[in-house]
mmCIF file of C-alpha atoms in Angstrom:
data_model
loop_
_atom_site.group_PDB
_atom_site.id
_atom_site.type_symbol
_atom_site.label_atom_id
_atom_site.label_comp_id
_atom_site.label_asym_id
_atom_site.label_seq_id
_atom_site.Cartn_x
_atom_site.Cartn_y
_atom_site.Cartn_z
ATOM 1 C CA MET A 1 9.995 -1.581 14.653
ATOM 2 C CA MET A 2 11.866 -0.273 17.635
ATOM 3 C CA VAL A 3 15.640 -0.401 17.881
ATOM 4 C CA VAL A 4 17.365 -0.317 21.258
ATOM 5 C CA LYS A 5 21.070 -0.077 22.053
ATOM 6 C CA GLU A 6 21.132 -2.444 25.023
ATOM 7 C CA PRO A 7 19.104 -5.640 25.635
ATOM 8 C CA GLN A 8 18.138 -4.306 29.082
ATOM 9 C CA GLU A 9 16.117 -1.529 27.422
ATOM 10 C CA MET A 10 13.718 -4.023 25.805
ATOM 11 C CA SER A 11 10.340 -4.623 27.348
ATOM 12 C CA VAL A 12 9.572 -7.997 28.947
ATOM 13 C CA SER A 13 7.219 -9.021 26.148
ATOM 14 C CA VAL A 14 9.908 -8.341 23.538
ATOM 15 C CA GLN A 15 12.481 -10.294 25.544
ATOM 16 C CA ARG A 16 10.123 -13.318 25.679
ATOM 17 C CA TYR A 17 9.474 -13.242 21.921
ATOM 18 C CA PRO A 18 11.002 -16.333 20.264
ATOM 19 C CA THR A 19 14.017 -15.732 18.060
ATOM 20 C CA THR A 20 14.380 -17.359 14.654
ATOM 21 C CA GLY A 21 16.847 -19.903 16.073
ATOM 22 C CA ASN A 22 14.388 -20.997 18.806
ATOM 23 C CA PHE A 23 11.268 -21.103 16.634
ATOM 24 C CA ALA A 24 10.332 -24.420 15.014
ATOM 25 C CA TRP A 25 7.519 -25.360 12.634
ATOM 26 C CA SER A 26 7.184 -28.783 14.286
ATOM 27 C CA GLY A 27 4.376 -27.956 16.737
ATOM 28 C CA PHE A 28 0.767 -29.076 16.369
ATOM 29 C CA GLY A 29 -0.847 -27.284 13.426
ATOM 30 C CA MET A 30 2.306 -25.462 12.453
ATOM 31 C CA ARG A 31 3.047 -27.449 9.303
ATOM 32 C CA PRO A 32 -0.420 -26.786 7.775
ATOM 33 C CA LEU A 33 -0.026 -23.127 8.747
ATOM 34 C CA GLN A 34 3.334 -22.980 6.948
ATOM 35 C CA VAL A 35 1.827 -24.615 3.853
ATOM 36 C CA VAL A 36 -1.107 -22.193 3.835
ATOM 37 C CA LEU A 37 1.209 -19.192 4.212
ATOM 38 C CA VAL A 38 3.372 -20.297 1.286
ATOM 39 C CA LEU A 39 0.324 -21.071 -0.883
ATOM 40 C CA THR A 40 -1.242 -17.707 -0.032
ATOM 41 C CA LEU A 41 1.966 -15.939 -0.994
ATOM 42 C CA ALA A 42 2.154 -17.838 -4.296
ATOM 43 C CA VAL A 43 -1.514 -17.317 -5.196
ATOM 44 C CA THR A 44 -1.369 -13.616 -4.318
ATOM 45 C CA GLY A 45 1.721 -13.130 -6.468
ATOM 46 C CA VAL A 46 0.199 -14.946 -9.445
ATOM 47 C CA ALA A 47 -3.088 -13.064 -9.043
ATOM 48 C CA GLY A 48 -1.254 -9.732 -8.974
ATOM 49 C CA ILE A 49 0.670 -10.549 -12.131
ATOM 50 C CA ALA A 50 -2.397 -11.954 -13.906
ATOM 51 C CA SER A 51 -4.601 -8.982 -13.011
ATOM 52 C CA ASN A 52 -2.289 -6.439 -14.667
ATOM 53 C CA PRO A 53 -3.630 -7.093 -18.206
ATOM 54 C CA LEU A 54 -7.198 -6.839 -16.881
ATOM 55 C CA PHE A 55 -6.506 -3.443 -15.350
ATOM 56 C CA ALA A 56 -4.829 -2.294 -18.563
ATOM 57 C CA LEU A 57 -7.828 -3.494 -20.605
ATOM 58 C CA SER A 58 -10.309 -1.715 -18.342
ATOM 59 C CA LEU A 59 -8.264 1.497 -18.421
ATOM 60 C CA ASP A 60 -8.127 1.411 -22.221
ATOM 61 C CA SER A 61 -11.875 0.779 -22.367
ATOM 62 C CA VAL A 62 -12.633 3.758 -20.137
ATOM 63 C CA ARG A 63 -10.297 6.010 -22.108
ATOM 64 C CA SER A 64 -11.880 5.038 -25.430
ATOM 65 C CA ALA A 65 -15.523 5.337 -24.296
ATOM 66 C CA ASP A 66 -16.994 8.609 -25.565
ATOM 67 C CA TRP A 67 -19.881 8.605 -23.113
ATOM 68 C CA LEU A 68 -17.474 8.601 -20.154
ATOM 69 C CA ARG A 69 -15.629 11.737 -21.213
ATOM 70 C CA LEU A 70 -16.415 15.068 -19.620
ATOM 71 C CA PRO A 71 -18.049 17.594 -21.909
ATOM 72 C CA ALA A 72 -15.819 20.412 -23.108
ATOM 73 C CA PRO A 73 -16.528 23.746 -21.419
ATOM 74 C CA LEU A 74 -18.495 26.174 -23.595
ATOM 75 C CA THR A 75 -16.698 29.276 -22.366
ATOM 76 C CA THR A 76 -13.423 29.884 -20.643
ATOM 77 C CA GLN A 77 -12.801 32.343 -17.849
ATOM 78 C CA ALA A 78 -9.572 34.241 -17.477
ATOM 79 C CA ALA A 79 -7.949 34.119 -14.087
ATOM 80 C CA LEU A 80 -7.867 37.304 -12.079
ATOM 81 C CA PRO A 81 -4.428 38.809 -11.583
ATOM 82 C CA ILE A 82 -2.971 38.368 -8.105
ATOM 83 C CA ALA A 83 -2.004 41.554 -6.287
ATOM 84 C CA PRO A 84 1.573 41.766 -5.024
ATOM 85 C CA PRO A 85 1.889 41.191 -1.250
ATOM 86 C CA ASP A 86 2.927 44.776 -0.582
ATOM 87 C CA LYS A 87 -0.308 46.159 -2.075
ATOM 88 C CA VAL A 88 -3.256 45.001 -0.006
ATOM 89 C CA LEU A 89 -6.665 45.532 -1.564
ATOM 90 C CA GLU A 90 -9.150 47.228 0.747
#
Protein backbone atom coordinates (compact mmCIF):
# COMPACT_ATOMS: atom_id res chain seq x y z
CA MET A 1 0.00 0.00 0.00
CA MET A 2 1.27 3.42 -0.91
CA VAL A 3 0.30 6.52 1.02
CA VAL A 4 0.49 9.95 -0.59
CA LYS A 5 -0.02 13.37 0.97
CA GLU A 6 -1.87 15.00 -1.92
CA PRO A 7 -4.38 13.48 -4.38
CA GLN A 8 -2.36 14.95 -7.27
CA GLU A 9 0.53 12.61 -6.42
CA MET A 10 -1.55 9.50 -7.18
CA SER A 11 -1.12 7.73 -10.47
CA VAL A 12 -3.95 7.78 -13.02
CA SER A 13 -4.80 4.12 -12.46
CA VAL A 14 -5.16 4.71 -8.71
CA GLN A 15 -7.33 7.77 -9.30
CA ARG A 16 -9.67 5.71 -11.54
CA TYR A 17 -10.01 2.91 -8.97
CA PRO A 18 -13.58 2.81 -7.60
CA THR A 19 -14.03 3.89 -4.01
CA THR A 20 -16.18 1.94 -1.57
CA GLY A 21 -18.99 4.50 -1.92
CA ASN A 22 -19.07 4.13 -5.74
CA PHE A 23 -18.77 0.34 -5.86
CA ALA A 24 -21.98 -1.70 -5.99
CA TRP A 25 -22.58 -5.45 -5.99
CA SER A 26 -25.55 -5.03 -8.35
CA GLY A 27 -23.74 -5.67 -11.66
CA PHE A 28 -24.03 -8.84 -13.72
CA GLY A 29 -22.37 -11.73 -11.89
CA MET A 30 -21.50 -9.67 -8.86
CA ARG A 31 -24.05 -11.20 -6.50
CA PRO A 32 -22.83 -14.80 -7.12
CA LEU A 33 -19.26 -13.54 -6.71
CA GLN A 34 -20.17 -11.99 -3.35
CA VAL A 35 -21.85 -15.22 -2.22
CA VAL A 36 -18.84 -17.30 -3.26
CA LEU A 37 -16.44 -14.96 -1.46
CA VAL A 38 -18.44 -15.15 1.77
CA LEU A 39 -18.80 -18.95 1.52
CA THR A 40 -15.08 -19.34 0.83
CA LEU A 41 -14.26 -17.23 3.87
CA ALA A 42 -16.62 -19.28 6.06
CA VAL A 43 -15.40 -22.67 4.79
CA THR A 44 -11.75 -21.66 5.15
CA GLY A 45 -12.32 -20.50 8.72
CA VAL A 46 -14.15 -23.69 9.69
CA ALA A 47 -11.52 -25.85 7.98
CA GLY A 48 -8.73 -24.04 9.84
CA ILE A 49 -10.44 -24.53 13.19
CA ALA A 50 -11.34 -28.16 12.45
CA SER A 51 -7.84 -29.07 11.26
CA ASN A 52 -6.17 -28.02 14.53
CA PRO A 53 -7.02 -31.29 16.35
CA LEU A 54 -5.75 -33.27 13.34
CA PHE A 55 -2.42 -31.46 13.42
CA ALA A 56 -2.18 -32.00 17.18
CA LEU A 57 -2.94 -35.71 16.74
CA SER A 58 -0.32 -36.11 14.02
CA LEU A 59 2.28 -34.25 16.08
CA ASP A 60 1.60 -36.47 19.10
CA SER A 61 1.84 -39.56 16.90
CA VAL A 62 5.22 -38.51 15.50
CA ARG A 63 6.55 -37.67 18.96
CA SER A 64 5.48 -41.03 20.38
CA ALA A 65 6.79 -43.17 17.49
CA ASP A 66 10.08 -44.79 18.48
CA TRP A 67 11.12 -45.57 14.92
CA LEU A 68 10.99 -41.87 14.00
CA ARG A 69 13.42 -40.77 16.69
CA LEU A 70 17.04 -40.09 15.86
CA PRO A 71 19.51 -42.53 17.36
CA ALA A 72 21.52 -41.24 20.30
CA PRO A 73 25.14 -40.45 19.44
CA LEU A 74 27.61 -43.09 20.63
CA THR A 75 30.36 -40.63 21.51
CA THR A 76 30.44 -36.95 22.20
CA GLN A 77 33.07 -34.52 21.01
CA ALA A 78 34.20 -31.57 23.06
CA ALA A 79 34.21 -28.24 21.32
CA LEU A 80 37.55 -26.64 20.63
CA PRO A 81 38.28 -23.49 22.60
CA ILE A 82 38.03 -20.27 20.62
CA ALA A 83 41.14 -18.09 20.58
CA PRO A 84 40.70 -14.49 21.70
CA PRO A 85 40.63 -11.99 18.79
CA ASP A 86 43.94 -10.42 19.79
CA LYS A 87 45.80 -13.75 19.46
CA VAL A 88 45.68 -14.91 15.86
CA LEU A 89 46.75 -18.49 15.26
CA GLU A 90 49.30 -18.88 12.48
